[in-house]
GROMACS .gro file of C-alpha atoms in nm:
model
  126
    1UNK     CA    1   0.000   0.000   0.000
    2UNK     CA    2   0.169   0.337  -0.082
    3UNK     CA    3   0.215   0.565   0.142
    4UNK     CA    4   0.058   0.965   0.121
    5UNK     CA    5   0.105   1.266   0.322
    6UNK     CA    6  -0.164   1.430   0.471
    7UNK     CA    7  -0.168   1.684   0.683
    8UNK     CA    8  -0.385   1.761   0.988
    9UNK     CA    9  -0.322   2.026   1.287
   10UNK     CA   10  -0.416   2.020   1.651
   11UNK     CA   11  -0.379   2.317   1.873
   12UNK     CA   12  -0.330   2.167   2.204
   13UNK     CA   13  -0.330   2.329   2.569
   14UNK     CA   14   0.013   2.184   2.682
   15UNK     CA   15   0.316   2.040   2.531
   16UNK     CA   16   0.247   1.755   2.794
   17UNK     CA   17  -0.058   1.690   2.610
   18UNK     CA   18   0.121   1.703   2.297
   19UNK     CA   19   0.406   1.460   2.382
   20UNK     CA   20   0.151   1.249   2.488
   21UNK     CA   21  -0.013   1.220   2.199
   22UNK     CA   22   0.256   1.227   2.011
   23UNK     CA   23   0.366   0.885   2.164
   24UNK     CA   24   0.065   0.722   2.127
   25UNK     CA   25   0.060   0.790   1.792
   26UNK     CA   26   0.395   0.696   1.768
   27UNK     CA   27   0.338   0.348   1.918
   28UNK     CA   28   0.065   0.218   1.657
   29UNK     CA   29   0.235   0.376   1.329
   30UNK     CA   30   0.599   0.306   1.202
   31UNK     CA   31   0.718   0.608   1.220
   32UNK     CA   32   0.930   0.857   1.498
   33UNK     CA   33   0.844   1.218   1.542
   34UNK     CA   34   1.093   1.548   1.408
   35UNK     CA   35   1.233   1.764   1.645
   36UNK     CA   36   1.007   2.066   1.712
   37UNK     CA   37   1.045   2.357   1.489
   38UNK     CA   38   0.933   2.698   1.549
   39UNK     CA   39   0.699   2.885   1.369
   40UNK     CA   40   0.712   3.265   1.328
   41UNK     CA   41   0.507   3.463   1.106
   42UNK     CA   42   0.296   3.804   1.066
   43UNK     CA   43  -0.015   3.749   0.803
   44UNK     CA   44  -0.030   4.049   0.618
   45UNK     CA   45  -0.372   4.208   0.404
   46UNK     CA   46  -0.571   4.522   0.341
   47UNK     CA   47  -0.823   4.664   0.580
   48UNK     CA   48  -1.064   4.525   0.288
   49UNK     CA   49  -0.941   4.202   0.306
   50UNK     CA   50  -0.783   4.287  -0.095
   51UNK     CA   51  -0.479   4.008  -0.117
   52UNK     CA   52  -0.746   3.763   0.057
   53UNK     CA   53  -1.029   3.821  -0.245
   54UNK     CA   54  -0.707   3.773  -0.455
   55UNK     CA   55  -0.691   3.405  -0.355
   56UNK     CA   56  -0.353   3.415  -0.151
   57UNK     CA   57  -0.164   3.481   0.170
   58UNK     CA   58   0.127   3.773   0.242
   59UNK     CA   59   0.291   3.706   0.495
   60UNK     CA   60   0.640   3.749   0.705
   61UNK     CA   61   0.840   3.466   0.801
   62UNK     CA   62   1.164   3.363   0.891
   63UNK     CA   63   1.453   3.101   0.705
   64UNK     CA   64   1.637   2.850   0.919
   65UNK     CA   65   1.906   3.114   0.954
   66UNK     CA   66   1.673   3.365   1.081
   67UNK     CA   67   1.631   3.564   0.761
   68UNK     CA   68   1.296   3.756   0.725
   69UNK     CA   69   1.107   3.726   0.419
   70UNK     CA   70   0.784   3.827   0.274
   71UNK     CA   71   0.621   3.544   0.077
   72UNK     CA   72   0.283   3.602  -0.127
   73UNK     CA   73   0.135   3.251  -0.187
   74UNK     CA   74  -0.129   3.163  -0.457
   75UNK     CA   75  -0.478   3.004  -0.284
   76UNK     CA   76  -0.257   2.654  -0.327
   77UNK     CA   77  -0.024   2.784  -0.099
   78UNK     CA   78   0.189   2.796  -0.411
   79UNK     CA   79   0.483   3.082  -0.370
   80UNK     CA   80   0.436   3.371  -0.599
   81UNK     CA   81   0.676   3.595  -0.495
   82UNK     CA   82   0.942   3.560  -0.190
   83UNK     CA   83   1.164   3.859  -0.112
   84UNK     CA   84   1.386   4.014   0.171
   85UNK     CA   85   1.228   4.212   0.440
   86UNK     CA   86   1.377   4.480   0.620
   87UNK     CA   87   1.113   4.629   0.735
   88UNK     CA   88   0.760   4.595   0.814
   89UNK     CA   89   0.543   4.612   0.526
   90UNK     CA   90   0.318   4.913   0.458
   91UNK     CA   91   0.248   5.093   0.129
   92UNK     CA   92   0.356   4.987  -0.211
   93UNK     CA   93   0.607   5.295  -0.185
   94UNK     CA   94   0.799   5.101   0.072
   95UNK     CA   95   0.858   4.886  -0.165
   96UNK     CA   96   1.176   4.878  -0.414
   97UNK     CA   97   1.088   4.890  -0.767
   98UNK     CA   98   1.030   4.499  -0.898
   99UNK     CA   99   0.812   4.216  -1.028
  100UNK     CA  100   0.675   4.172  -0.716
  101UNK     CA  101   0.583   4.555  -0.611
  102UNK     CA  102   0.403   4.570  -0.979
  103UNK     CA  103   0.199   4.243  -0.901
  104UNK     CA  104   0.092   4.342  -0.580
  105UNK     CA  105  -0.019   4.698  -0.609
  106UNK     CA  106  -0.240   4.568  -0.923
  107UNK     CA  107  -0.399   4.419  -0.618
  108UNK     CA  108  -0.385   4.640  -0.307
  109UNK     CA  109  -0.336   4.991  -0.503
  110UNK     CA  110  -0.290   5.259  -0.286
  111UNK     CA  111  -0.440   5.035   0.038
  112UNK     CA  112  -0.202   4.999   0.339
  113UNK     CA  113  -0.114   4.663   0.454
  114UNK     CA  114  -0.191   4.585   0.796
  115UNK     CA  115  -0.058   4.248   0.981
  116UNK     CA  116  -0.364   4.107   1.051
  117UNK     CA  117  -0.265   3.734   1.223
  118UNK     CA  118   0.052   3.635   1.438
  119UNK     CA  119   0.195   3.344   1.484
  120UNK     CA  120   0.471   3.223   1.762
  121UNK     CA  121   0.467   2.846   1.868
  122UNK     CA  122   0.620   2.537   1.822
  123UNK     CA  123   0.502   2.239   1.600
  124UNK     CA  124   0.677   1.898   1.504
  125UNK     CA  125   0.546   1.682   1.286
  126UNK     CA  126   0.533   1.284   1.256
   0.00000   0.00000   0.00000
């Protein structure tokens, strides 16, 4: 039988629970848990909701070496554009002349982008 990946995610109230679980899951399946990985990232939109009715995500994350990036993904989650942040993201003045300023202010125009969702935690997957 082939194996697929599918994902699924649980918020849980305490990484006790989690470990928990995470052995028990660990005990009927062939397979070991990753070490956890944090997850960092500001979701970024229009106060009209503009890169949303687009179909996609903008938002601010981090690389394994702590770079900071702004990715705009499609509504497949697939990346669009991915570029250096050095700042927080604002107006599409802020932003240096490129492919990616031109294909998002044919979205936002003159709108402001406001973060909209945080993330900070910890996941590890199976």
């Amino acid at each position: 039988m082939p194996h697929t990946r599918s994902a699924r995610f649980y918020s849980l109230e305490s990484a006790v629970q989690g470990e928990t679980i995470l052995e028990a899951v660990a005990s009927k399946l062939a397979t070991a848990p990753e070490a956890s990985a944090r997850i960092r990232a500001t979701y970024y939109d229009t106060f009209d909701w503009r890169v949303h009715r687009d179909g996609g995500t903008l938002r601010e994350t981090y690389d394994d070496q702590g770079k900071k990036w702004l990715v705009w993904c499609g509504a497949d989650d697939d990346v669009r554009h991915r570029i250096p942040l050095a700042a927080k993201p604002g107006l599409i003045s802020d932003f240096e002349p490129s492919p990616f300023r031109d294909a998002l202010e044919r979205v936002v125009e003159i709108r402001r982008l406001l973060p909209v969702l945080r993330l900070d935690g910890r996941y590890r997957e199976l």
